[in-house]
């Protein structure tokens, strides 16, 4: 019983210290380094509306301004969440014979429990387009964990994509620890959002 409680506490502790690891690719064709932007977003997509708010906040911190009437470039993005399999772990418990030293009798026992967790791949892709729809800059970030909610990891996905803007790179990996400065700042800007995975 004590081992079970120990493992339960350990799992809860590790869950609260979870890192989010992203893989990011970006391509710079002629990325704007200043100017104004406007979004090309489906107004009926609630998640896309929220994601555009996070992008807007991040870009304004980088010195860009939003201008919906005559922008220098447009921003379009897409996102997806797909099942990526299961993560399995086996916990084995063993016990020796009954009785205490020196009077051992009987046989010990062993039991194994298999726990599985669904894993989800979250993808976020963003494009900066000129007024003729030519791609000026493109970035894509992917992340896998047990949470199926894209909103929960939007700060990490957006920070990892825009973090080295306007550079180009392939398969850049970055880990975010709970309490990361950049992502915590974004979360503080949107206190109405439930950032926990249900």
mmCIF file of N, CA and C in Angstrom, residues 11-146:
data_model
loop_
_atom_site.group_PDB
_atom_site.id
_atom_site.type_symbol
_atom_site.label_atom_id
_atom_site.label_comp_id
_atom_site.label_asym_id
_atom_site.label_seq_id
_atom_site.Cartn_x
_atom_site.Cartn_y
_atom_site.Cartn_z
ATOM 1 N N UNK A 11 3.738 10.307 -9.514
ATOM 2 C CA UNK A 11 3.064 10.601 -10.787
ATOM 3 C C UNK A 11 2.466 11.999 -10.752
ATOM 4 N N UNK A 12 1.807 12.367 -9.663
ATOM 5 C CA UNK A 12 1.234 13.710 -9.556
ATOM 6 C C UNK A 12 2.319 14.782 -9.600
ATOM 7 N N UNK A 13 3.451 14.530 -8.945
ATOM 8 C CA UNK A 13 4.559 15.484 -8.960
ATOM 9 C C UNK A 13 5.104 15.651 -10.373
ATOM 10 N N UNK A 14 5.339 14.530 -11.061
ATOM 11 C CA UNK A 14 5.896 14.593 -12.413
ATOM 12 C C UNK A 14 4.920 15.238 -13.385
ATOM 13 N N UNK A 15 3.631 15.009 -13.184
ATOM 14 C CA UNK A 15 2.640 15.610 -14.071
ATOM 15 C C UNK A 15 2.674 17.128 -13.965
ATOM 16 N N UNK A 16 2.897 17.657 -12.762
ATOM 17 C CA UNK A 16 2.954 19.099 -12.575
ATOM 18 C C UNK A 16 4.254 19.708 -13.080
ATOM 19 N N UNK A 17 5.284 18.904 -13.307
ATOM 20 C CA UNK A 17 6.564 19.400 -13.814
ATOM 21 C C UNK A 17 6.736 19.041 -15.287
ATOM 22 N N UNK A 18 5.656 18.710 -15.932
ATOM 23 C CA UNK A 18 5.718 18.247 -17.307
ATOM 24 C C UNK A 18 6.370 19.283 -18.203
ATOM 25 N N UNK A 19 7.180 18.795 -19.108
ATOM 26 C CA UNK A 19 7.724 19.680 -20.125
ATOM 27 C C UNK A 19 6.944 19.456 -21.404
ATOM 28 N N UNK A 20 6.920 20.456 -22.214
ATOM 29 C CA UNK A 20 6.320 20.342 -23.537
ATOM 30 C C UNK A 20 7.459 20.522 -24.517
ATOM 31 N N UNK A 21 7.642 19.538 -25.365
ATOM 32 C CA UNK A 21 8.729 19.586 -26.344
ATOM 33 C C UNK A 21 8.135 19.813 -27.726
ATOM 34 N N UNK A 22 8.658 20.795 -28.436
ATOM 35 C CA UNK A 22 8.171 21.100 -29.778
ATOM 36 C C UNK A 22 9.261 20.832 -30.809
ATOM 37 N N UNK A 23 8.810 20.538 -32.033
ATOM 38 C CA UNK A 23 9.696 20.436 -33.197
ATOM 39 C C UNK A 23 9.190 21.463 -34.201
ATOM 40 N N UNK A 24 10.090 22.306 -34.683
ATOM 41 C CA UNK A 24 9.664 23.425 -35.513
ATOM 42 C C UNK A 24 10.493 23.529 -36.787
ATOM 43 N N UNK A 25 9.806 23.851 -37.886
ATOM 44 C CA UNK A 25 10.445 24.161 -39.167
ATOM 45 C C UNK A 25 9.965 25.545 -39.591
ATOM 46 N N UNK A 26 10.872 26.371 -40.114
ATOM 47 C CA UNK A 26 10.468 27.667 -40.665
ATOM 48 C C UNK A 26 11.190 27.904 -41.984
ATOM 49 N N UNK A 27 10.577 28.719 -42.836
ATOM 50 C CA UNK A 27 11.166 29.038 -44.143
ATOM 51 C C UNK A 27 10.960 30.518 -44.403
ATOM 52 N N UNK A 28 12.061 31.236 -44.619
ATOM 53 C CA UNK A 28 12.022 32.663 -44.888
ATOM 54 C C UNK A 28 12.198 32.890 -46.384
ATOM 55 N N UNK A 29 11.162 33.420 -47.035
ATOM 56 C CA UNK A 29 11.276 33.799 -48.449
ATOM 57 C C UNK A 29 11.626 35.280 -48.551
ATOM 58 N N UNK A 30 10.853 36.111 -47.929
ATOM 59 C CA UNK A 30 11.124 37.553 -47.806
ATOM 60 C C UNK A 30 10.326 38.058 -46.616
ATOM 61 N N UNK A 31 10.632 37.544 -45.461
ATOM 62 C CA UNK A 31 9.845 37.831 -44.258
ATOM 63 C C UNK A 31 9.883 39.308 -43.910
ATOM 64 N N UNK A 32 8.724 39.894 -43.642
ATOM 65 C CA UNK A 32 8.703 41.295 -43.215
ATOM 66 C C UNK A 32 9.307 41.436 -41.822
ATOM 67 N N UNK A 33 10.107 42.485 -41.641
ATOM 68 C CA UNK A 33 10.711 42.712 -40.331
ATOM 69 C C UNK A 33 10.053 43.872 -39.607
ATOM 70 N N UNK A 34 9.129 44.534 -40.282
ATOM 71 C CA UNK A 34 8.327 45.595 -39.675
ATOM 72 C C UNK A 34 7.061 45.739 -40.503
ATOM 73 N N UNK A 35 6.166 46.581 -40.042
ATOM 74 C CA UNK A 35 4.946 46.813 -40.802
ATOM 75 C C UNK A 35 3.702 46.369 -40.064
ATOM 76 N N UNK A 36 2.615 46.318 -40.827
ATOM 77 C CA UNK A 36 1.320 46.006 -40.235
ATOM 78 C C UNK A 36 0.762 44.715 -40.821
ATOM 79 N N UNK A 37 -0.097 44.076 -40.062
ATOM 80 C CA UNK A 37 -0.652 42.787 -40.469
ATOM 81 C C UNK A 37 -2.162 42.753 -40.248
ATOM 82 N N UNK A 38 -2.790 41.800 -40.901
ATOM 83 C CA UNK A 38 -4.208 41.488 -40.681
ATOM 84 C C UNK A 38 -4.355 39.979 -40.795
ATOM 85 N N UNK A 39 -5.352 39.441 -40.119
ATOM 86 C CA UNK A 39 -5.565 37.993 -40.126
ATOM 87 C C UNK A 39 -6.551 37.571 -41.197
ATOM 88 N N UNK A 40 -6.324 36.386 -41.732
ATOM 89 C CA UNK A 40 -7.292 35.703 -42.583
ATOM 90 C C UNK A 40 -7.774 34.504 -41.764
ATOM 91 N N UNK A 41 -8.852 34.707 -41.015
ATOM 92 C CA UNK A 41 -9.332 33.697 -40.073
ATOM 93 C C UNK A 41 -10.827 33.491 -40.261
ATOM 94 N N UNK A 42 -11.263 32.252 -40.113
ATOM 95 C CA UNK A 42 -12.688 31.935 -40.136
ATOM 96 C C UNK A 42 -13.324 32.506 -38.865
ATOM 97 N N UNK A 43 -14.238 33.473 -38.997
ATOM 98 C CA UNK A 43 -14.818 34.107 -37.809
ATOM 99 C C UNK A 43 -15.682 33.160 -36.966
ATOM 100 N N UNK A 44 -16.074 32.028 -37.527
ATOM 101 C CA UNK A 44 -16.910 31.069 -36.795
ATOM 102 C C UNK A 44 -16.097 30.045 -36.016
ATOM 103 N N UNK A 45 -14.787 30.042 -36.182
ATOM 104 C CA UNK A 45 -13.925 29.089 -35.482
ATOM 105 C C UNK A 45 -13.449 29.730 -34.177
ATOM 106 N N UNK A 46 -14.012 29.291 -33.061
ATOM 107 C CA UNK A 46 -13.704 29.885 -31.754
ATOM 108 C C UNK A 46 -12.237 29.685 -31.380
ATOM 109 N N UNK A 47 -11.707 28.496 -31.665
ATOM 110 C CA UNK A 47 -10.301 28.236 -31.332
ATOM 111 C C UNK A 47 -9.377 29.107 -32.179
ATOM 112 N N UNK A 48 -9.703 29.237 -33.472
ATOM 113 C CA UNK A 48 -8.882 30.078 -34.352
ATOM 114 C C UNK A 48 -8.920 31.532 -33.894
ATOM 115 N N UNK A 49 -10.075 31.974 -33.421
ATOM 116 C CA UNK A 49 -10.193 33.344 -32.918
ATOM 117 C C UNK A 49 -9.261 33.549 -31.720
ATOM 118 N N UNK A 50 -9.236 32.578 -30.815
ATOM 119 C CA UNK A 50 -8.349 32.694 -29.657
ATOM 120 C C UNK A 50 -6.879 32.634 -30.082
ATOM 121 N N UNK A 51 -6.547 31.703 -30.982
ATOM 122 C CA UNK A 51 -5.160 31.573 -31.449
ATOM 123 C C UNK A 51 -4.693 32.884 -32.082
ATOM 124 N N UNK A 52 -5.584 33.542 -32.847
ATOM 125 C CA UNK A 52 -5.203 34.820 -33.466
ATOM 126 C C UNK A 52 -4.918 35.884 -32.402
ATOM 127 N N UNK A 53 -5.606 35.832 -31.266
ATOM 128 C CA UNK A 53 -5.328 36.784 -30.177
ATOM 129 C C UNK A 53 -3.923 36.568 -29.610
ATOM 130 N N UNK A 54 -3.533 35.300 -29.470
ATOM 131 C CA UNK A 54 -2.195 34.998 -28.943
ATOM 132 C C UNK A 54 -1.127 35.433 -29.948
ATOM 133 N N UNK A 55 -1.355 35.152 -31.237
ATOM 134 C CA UNK A 55 -0.403 35.583 -32.278
ATOM 135 C C UNK A 55 -0.305 37.108 -32.281
ATOM 136 N N UNK A 56 -1.449 37.782 -32.231
ATOM 137 C CA UNK A 56 -1.471 39.252 -32.215
ATOM 138 C C UNK A 56 -0.634 39.786 -31.050
ATOM 139 N N UNK A 57 -0.824 39.225 -29.866
ATOM 140 C CA UNK A 57 -0.063 39.665 -28.690
ATOM 141 C C UNK A 57 1.437 39.484 -28.926
ATOM 142 N N UNK A 58 1.800 38.324 -29.449
ATOM 143 C CA UNK A 58 3.223 38.020 -29.668
ATOM 144 C C UNK A 58 3.831 38.950 -30.726
ATOM 145 N N UNK A 59 3.120 39.170 -31.831
ATOM 146 C CA UNK A 59 3.638 40.034 -32.900
ATOM 147 C C UNK A 59 3.747 41.489 -32.445
ATOM 148 N N UNK A 60 2.788 41.956 -31.669
ATOM 149 C CA UNK A 60 2.864 43.330 -31.173
ATOM 150 C C UNK A 60 4.064 43.504 -30.245
ATOM 151 N N UNK A 61 4.397 42.476 -29.484
ATOM 152 C CA UNK A 61 5.615 42.527 -28.658
ATOM 153 C C UNK A 61 6.867 42.576 -29.527
ATOM 154 N N UNK A 62 6.774 42.032 -30.748
ATOM 155 C CA UNK A 62 7.919 42.030 -31.668
ATOM 156 C C UNK A 62 7.992 43.329 -32.474
ATOM 157 N N UNK A 63 7.025 44.250 -32.296
ATOM 158 C CA UNK A 63 7.068 45.543 -32.971
ATOM 159 C C UNK A 63 6.130 45.690 -34.153
ATOM 160 N N UNK A 64 5.359 44.672 -34.481
ATOM 161 C CA UNK A 64 4.392 44.766 -35.575
ATOM 162 C C UNK A 64 3.097 45.388 -35.058
ATOM 163 N N UNK A 65 2.304 45.932 -36.005
ATOM 164 C CA UNK A 65 1.027 46.534 -35.642
ATOM 165 C C UNK A 65 -0.083 45.893 -36.467
ATOM 166 N N UNK A 66 -1.251 45.795 -35.871
ATOM 167 C CA UNK A 66 -2.390 45.263 -36.625
ATOM 168 C C UNK A 66 -3.084 46.403 -37.353
ATOM 169 N N UNK A 67 -3.415 46.167 -38.630
ATOM 170 C CA UNK A 67 -4.126 47.145 -39.442
ATOM 171 C C UNK A 67 -5.071 46.371 -40.351
ATOM 172 N N UNK A 68 -6.339 46.344 -40.009
ATOM 173 C CA UNK A 68 -7.291 45.526 -40.772
ATOM 174 C C UNK A 68 -7.705 46.165 -42.094
ATOM 175 N N UNK A 69 -7.514 47.482 -42.256
ATOM 176 C CA UNK A 69 -7.955 48.138 -43.494
ATOM 177 C C UNK A 69 -6.917 48.085 -44.612
ATOM 178 N N UNK A 70 -5.646 48.317 -44.321
ATOM 179 C CA UNK A 70 -4.619 48.253 -45.375
ATOM 180 C C UNK A 70 -3.312 47.701 -44.801
ATOM 181 N N UNK A 71 -3.267 46.395 -44.538
ATOM 182 C CA UNK A 71 -2.065 45.795 -43.948
ATOM 183 C C UNK A 71 -0.943 45.636 -44.963
ATOM 184 N N UNK A 72 0.276 45.547 -44.461
ATOM 185 C CA UNK A 72 1.428 45.258 -45.319
ATOM 186 C C UNK A 72 1.487 43.771 -45.664
ATOM 187 N N UNK A 73 0.996 42.935 -44.769
ATOM 188 C CA UNK A 73 0.957 41.494 -45.033
ATOM 189 C C UNK A 73 -0.189 40.856 -44.252
ATOM 190 N N UNK A 74 -0.554 39.669 -44.698
ATOM 191 C CA UNK A 74 -1.639 38.915 -44.070
ATOM 192 C C UNK A 74 -1.073 37.705 -43.333
ATOM 193 N N UNK A 75 -1.816 37.272 -42.331
ATOM 194 C CA UNK A 75 -1.435 36.075 -41.585
ATOM 195 C C UNK A 75 -2.558 35.058 -41.705
ATOM 196 N N UNK A 76 -2.197 33.868 -42.160
ATOM 197 C CA UNK A 76 -3.156 32.763 -42.149
ATOM 198 C C UNK A 76 -2.511 31.613 -41.387
ATOM 199 N N UNK A 77 -3.324 30.814 -40.749
ATOM 200 C CA UNK A 77 -2.779 29.679 -40.003
ATOM 201 C C UNK A 77 -3.792 28.547 -39.984
ATOM 202 N N UNK A 78 -3.296 27.392 -39.629
ATOM 203 C CA UNK A 78 -4.157 26.229 -39.438
ATOM 204 C C UNK A 78 -3.603 25.426 -38.273
ATOM 205 N N UNK A 79 -4.448 24.588 -37.735
ATOM 206 C CA UNK A 79 -4.037 23.755 -36.609
ATOM 207 C C UNK A 79 -4.765 22.424 -36.700
ATOM 208 N N UNK A 80 -4.212 21.417 -36.056
ATOM 209 C CA UNK A 80 -4.882 20.116 -36.012
ATOM 210 C C UNK A 80 -4.458 19.366 -34.759
ATOM 211 N N UNK A 81 -5.314 18.454 -34.343
ATOM 212 C CA UNK A 81 -5.025 17.547 -33.232
ATOM 213 C C UNK A 81 -5.384 16.152 -33.715
ATOM 214 N N UNK A 82 -4.413 15.246 -33.687
ATOM 215 C CA UNK A 82 -4.636 13.879 -34.157
ATOM 216 C C UNK A 82 -4.106 12.892 -33.131
ATOM 217 N N UNK A 83 -4.778 11.756 -33.031
ATOM 218 C CA UNK A 83 -4.284 10.686 -32.167
ATOM 219 C C UNK A 83 -2.951 10.184 -32.685
ATOM 220 N N UNK A 84 -2.013 9.942 -31.765
ATOM 221 C CA UNK A 84 -0.672 9.493 -32.173
ATOM 222 C C UNK A 84 -0.278 8.197 -31.477
ATOM 223 N N UNK A 85 -1.272 7.447 -31.002
ATOM 224 C CA UNK A 85 -0.966 6.169 -30.370
ATOM 225 C C UNK A 85 -1.104 6.215 -28.866
ATOM 226 N N UNK A 86 -0.469 5.251 -28.221
ATOM 227 C CA UNK A 86 -0.547 5.136 -26.769
ATOM 228 C C UNK A 86 0.842 5.055 -26.157
ATOM 229 N N UNK A 87 0.931 5.520 -24.941
ATOM 230 C CA UNK A 87 2.144 5.362 -24.155
ATOM 231 C C UNK A 87 1.798 4.366 -23.070
ATOM 232 N N UNK A 88 2.557 3.270 -22.981
ATOM 233 C CA UNK A 88 2.269 2.226 -21.996
ATOM 234 C C UNK A 88 3.415 2.108 -21.013
ATOM 235 N N UNK A 89 3.040 1.803 -19.779
ATOM 236 C CA UNK A 89 4.055 1.525 -18.769
ATOM 237 C C UNK A 89 3.546 0.387 -17.894
ATOM 238 N N UNK A 90 4.472 -0.411 -17.415
ATOM 239 C CA UNK A 90 4.146 -1.562 -16.579
ATOM 240 C C UNK A 90 4.715 -1.314 -15.189
ATOM 241 N N UNK A 91 3.871 -1.485 -14.183
ATOM 242 C CA UNK A 91 4.299 -1.349 -12.796
ATOM 243 C C UNK A 91 4.211 -2.727 -12.166
ATOM 244 N N UNK A 92 5.329 -3.220 -11.668
ATOM 245 C CA UNK A 92 5.388 -4.549 -11.059
ATOM 246 C C UNK A 92 5.585 -4.408 -9.560
ATOM 247 N N UNK A 93 4.805 -5.186 -8.816
ATOM 248 C CA UNK A 93 4.956 -5.213 -7.362
ATOM 249 C C UNK A 93 5.296 -6.640 -6.955
ATOM 250 N N UNK A 94 6.279 -6.792 -6.107
ATOM 251 C CA UNK A 94 6.651 -8.124 -5.620
ATOM 252 C C UNK A 94 6.733 -8.096 -4.105
ATOM 253 N N UNK A 95 6.567 -9.273 -3.520
ATOM 254 C CA UNK A 95 6.664 -9.393 -2.073
ATOM 255 C C UNK A 95 7.302 -10.728 -1.750
ATOM 256 N N UNK A 96 8.079 -10.766 -0.697
ATOM 257 C CA UNK A 96 8.747 -12.003 -0.280
ATOM 258 C C UNK A 96 7.797 -12.919 0.477
ATOM 259 N N UNK A 97 8.309 -14.010 1.025
ATOM 260 C CA UNK A 97 7.477 -14.952 1.776
ATOM 261 C C UNK A 97 6.881 -14.296 3.021
ATOM 262 N N UNK A 98 5.843 -14.917 3.557
ATOM 263 C CA UNK A 98 5.170 -14.410 4.748
ATOM 264 C C UNK A 98 6.012 -14.632 5.990
ATOM 265 N N UNK A 99 5.720 -13.919 7.048
ATOM 266 C CA UNK A 99 6.423 -14.112 8.315
ATOM 267 C C UNK A 99 7.651 -13.235 8.390
ATOM 268 N N UNK A 100 8.235 -13.175 9.555
ATOM 269 C CA UNK A 100 9.433 -12.383 9.753
ATOM 270 C C UNK A 100 10.612 -13.275 10.055
ATOM 271 N N UNK A 101 11.787 -12.718 10.006
ATOM 272 C CA UNK A 101 13.021 -13.461 10.252
ATOM 273 C C UNK A 101 12.965 -14.085 11.630
ATOM 274 N N UNK A 102 13.336 -15.262 11.871
ATOM 275 C CA UNK A 102 13.829 -16.307 10.970
ATOM 276 C C UNK A 102 12.738 -17.282 10.543
ATOM 277 N N UNK A 103 11.471 -16.911 10.667
ATOM 278 C CA UNK A 103 10.378 -17.873 10.446
ATOM 279 C C UNK A 103 9.650 -17.610 9.134
ATOM 280 N N UNK A 104 10.345 -17.641 8.007
ATOM 281 C CA UNK A 104 9.701 -17.444 6.716
ATOM 282 C C UNK A 104 8.876 -18.666 6.365
ATOM 283 N N UNK A 105 7.722 -18.483 5.793
ATOM 284 C CA UNK A 105 6.925 -19.612 5.306
ATOM 285 C C UNK A 105 6.090 -19.142 4.123
ATOM 286 N N UNK A 106 5.681 -20.055 3.289
ATOM 287 C CA UNK A 106 4.851 -19.749 2.131
ATOM 288 C C UNK A 106 5.661 -19.141 1.001
ATOM 289 N N UNK A 107 4.954 -18.736 -0.010
ATOM 290 C CA UNK A 107 5.583 -18.148 -1.187
ATOM 291 C C UNK A 107 5.280 -16.661 -1.250
ATOM 292 N N UNK A 108 6.137 -15.943 -1.916
ATOM 293 C CA UNK A 108 5.884 -14.531 -2.149
ATOM 294 C C UNK A 108 4.895 -14.374 -3.293
ATOM 295 N N UNK A 109 4.582 -13.147 -3.640
ATOM 296 C CA UNK A 109 3.684 -12.928 -4.767
ATOM 297 C C UNK A 109 4.222 -11.780 -5.609
ATOM 298 N N UNK A 110 3.720 -11.726 -6.816
ATOM 299 C CA UNK A 110 4.109 -10.670 -7.741
ATOM 300 C C UNK A 110 2.879 -10.286 -8.551
ATOM 301 N N UNK A 111 2.749 -9.019 -8.847
ATOM 302 C CA UNK A 111 1.645 -8.579 -9.701
ATOM 303 C C UNK A 111 2.166 -7.490 -10.634
ATOM 304 N N UNK A 112 1.566 -7.439 -11.792
ATOM 305 C CA UNK A 112 1.957 -6.423 -12.775
ATOM 306 C C UNK A 112 0.702 -5.706 -13.255
ATOM 307 N N UNK A 113 0.773 -4.402 -13.302
ATOM 308 C CA UNK A 113 -0.325 -3.590 -13.819
ATOM 309 C C UNK A 113 0.184 -2.815 -15.025
ATOM 310 N N UNK A 114 -0.607 -2.816 -16.087
ATOM 311 C CA UNK A 114 -0.247 -2.083 -17.297
ATOM 312 C C UNK A 114 -1.142 -0.849 -17.373
ATOM 313 N N UNK A 115 -0.518 0.307 -17.480
ATOM 314 C CA UNK A 115 -1.243 1.565 -17.613
ATOM 315 C C UNK A 115 -0.961 2.130 -19.001
ATOM 316 N N UNK A 116 -2.006 2.598 -19.655
ATOM 317 C CA UNK A 116 -1.785 3.197 -20.971
ATOM 318 C C UNK A 116 -2.423 4.583 -21.016
ATOM 319 N N UNK A 117 -1.799 5.458 -21.775
ATOM 320 C CA UNK A 117 -2.255 6.834 -21.924
ATOM 321 C C UNK A 117 -2.286 7.170 -23.405
ATOM 322 N N UNK A 118 -3.388 7.760 -23.857
ATOM 323 C CA UNK A 118 -3.484 8.206 -25.249
ATOM 324 C C UNK A 118 -2.528 9.377 -25.481
ATOM 325 N N UNK A 119 -1.885 9.385 -26.628
ATOM 326 C CA UNK A 119 -0.978 10.472 -27.008
ATOM 327 C C UNK A 119 -1.585 11.198 -28.214
ATOM 328 N N UNK A 120 -1.490 12.523 -28.213
ATOM 329 C CA UNK A 120 -2.041 13.340 -29.297
ATOM 330 C C UNK A 120 -0.945 14.212 -29.897
ATOM 331 N N UNK A 121 -0.979 14.334 -31.228
ATOM 332 C CA UNK A 121 -0.062 15.223 -31.936
ATOM 333 C C UNK A 121 -0.813 16.503 -32.250
ATOM 334 N N UNK A 122 -0.247 17.630 -31.807
ATOM 335 C CA UNK A 122 -0.837 18.930 -32.101
ATOM 336 C C UNK A 122 0.081 19.662 -33.075
ATOM 337 N N UNK A 123 -0.515 20.143 -34.168
ATOM 338 C CA UNK A 123 0.244 20.832 -35.201
ATOM 339 C C UNK A 123 -0.303 22.251 -35.346
ATOM 340 N N UNK A 124 0.618 23.213 -35.442
ATOM 341 C CA UNK A 124 0.256 24.603 -35.693
ATOM 342 C C UNK A 124 1.130 25.100 -36.835
ATOM 343 N N UNK A 125 0.496 25.637 -37.873
ATOM 344 C CA UNK A 125 1.219 26.130 -39.043
ATOM 345 C C UNK A 125 0.759 27.554 -39.336
ATOM 346 N N UNK A 126 1.700 28.464 -39.578
ATOM 347 C CA UNK A 126 1.359 29.860 -39.843
ATOM 348 C C UNK A 126 2.094 30.333 -41.093
ATOM 349 N N UNK A 127 1.403 31.171 -41.879
ATOM 350 C CA UNK A 127 2.015 31.751 -43.085
ATOM 351 C C UNK A 127 1.814 33.256 -43.074
ATOM 352 N N UNK A 128 2.864 33.972 -43.463
ATOM 353 C CA UNK A 128 2.773 35.408 -43.686
ATOM 354 C C UNK A 128 2.720 35.588 -45.199
ATOM 355 N N UNK A 129 1.687 36.269 -45.680
ATOM 356 C CA UNK A 129 1.452 36.408 -47.120
ATOM 357 C C UNK A 129 1.457 37.877 -47.523
ATOM 358 N N UNK A 130 1.976 38.151 -48.730
ATOM 359 C CA UNK A 130 1.876 39.523 -49.222
ATOM 360 C C UNK A 130 0.471 39.744 -49.779
ATOM 361 N N UNK A 131 0.211 40.932 -50.298
ATOM 362 C CA UNK A 131 -1.138 41.257 -50.768
ATOM 363 C C UNK A 131 -1.548 40.460 -52.001
ATOM 364 N N UNK A 132 -0.577 39.808 -52.654
ATOM 365 C CA UNK A 132 -0.892 38.954 -53.811
ATOM 366 C C UNK A 132 -0.912 37.476 -53.429
ATOM 367 N N UNK A 133 -0.921 37.205 -52.123
ATOM 368 C CA UNK A 133 -0.987 35.838 -51.585
ATOM 369 C C UNK A 133 0.307 35.037 -51.763
ATOM 370 N N UNK A 134 1.427 35.692 -52.049
ATOM 371 C CA UNK A 134 2.714 34.998 -52.090
ATOM 372 C C UNK A 134 3.203 34.777 -50.658
ATOM 373 N N UNK A 135 3.795 33.615 -50.413
ATOM 374 C CA UNK A 135 4.268 33.301 -49.065
ATOM 375 C C UNK A 135 5.581 34.034 -48.794
ATOM 376 N N UNK A 136 5.580 34.872 -47.764
ATOM 377 C CA UNK A 136 6.778 35.596 -47.350
ATOM 378 C C UNK A 136 7.554 34.811 -46.291
ATOM 379 N N UNK A 137 6.820 34.145 -45.433
ATOM 380 C CA UNK A 137 7.427 33.376 -44.346
ATOM 381 C C UNK A 137 6.447 32.290 -43.918
ATOM 382 N N UNK A 138 6.991 31.152 -43.568
ATOM 383 C CA UNK A 138 6.146 30.030 -43.152
ATOM 384 C C UNK A 138 6.788 29.338 -41.961
ATOM 385 N N UNK A 139 5.987 28.973 -40.983
ATOM 386 C CA UNK A 139 6.487 28.233 -39.827
ATOM 387 C C UNK A 139 5.499 27.163 -39.407
ATOM 388 N N UNK A 140 6.031 26.042 -38.944
ATOM 389 C CA UNK A 140 5.172 24.959 -38.457
ATOM 390 C C UNK A 140 5.797 24.343 -37.219
ATOM 391 N N UNK A 141 4.966 24.096 -36.222
ATOM 392 C CA UNK A 141 5.441 23.500 -34.982
ATOM 393 C C UNK A 141 4.541 22.335 -34.603
ATOM 394 N N UNK A 142 5.158 21.271 -34.074
ATOM 395 C CA UNK A 142 4.432 20.075 -33.652
ATOM 396 C C UNK A 142 4.793 19.752 -32.218
ATOM 397 N N UNK A 143 3.844 19.135 -31.530
ATOM 398 C CA UNK A 143 4.049 18.772 -30.132
ATOM 399 C C UNK A 143 3.193 17.552 -29.836
ATOM 400 N N UNK A 144 3.720 16.637 -29.033
ATOM 401 C CA UNK A 144 2.964 15.441 -28.648
ATOM 402 C C UNK A 144 2.931 15.315 -27.138
ATOM 403 N N UNK A 145 1.728 15.084 -26.600
ATOM 404 C CA UNK A 145 1.570 14.725 -25.190
ATOM 405 C C UNK A 145 0.190 14.130 -24.986
ATOM 406 N N UNK A 146 -0.211 13.943 -23.751
ATOM 407 C CA UNK A 146 -1.464 13.244 -23.464
ATOM 408 C C UNK A 146 -2.684 14.158 -23.462
#
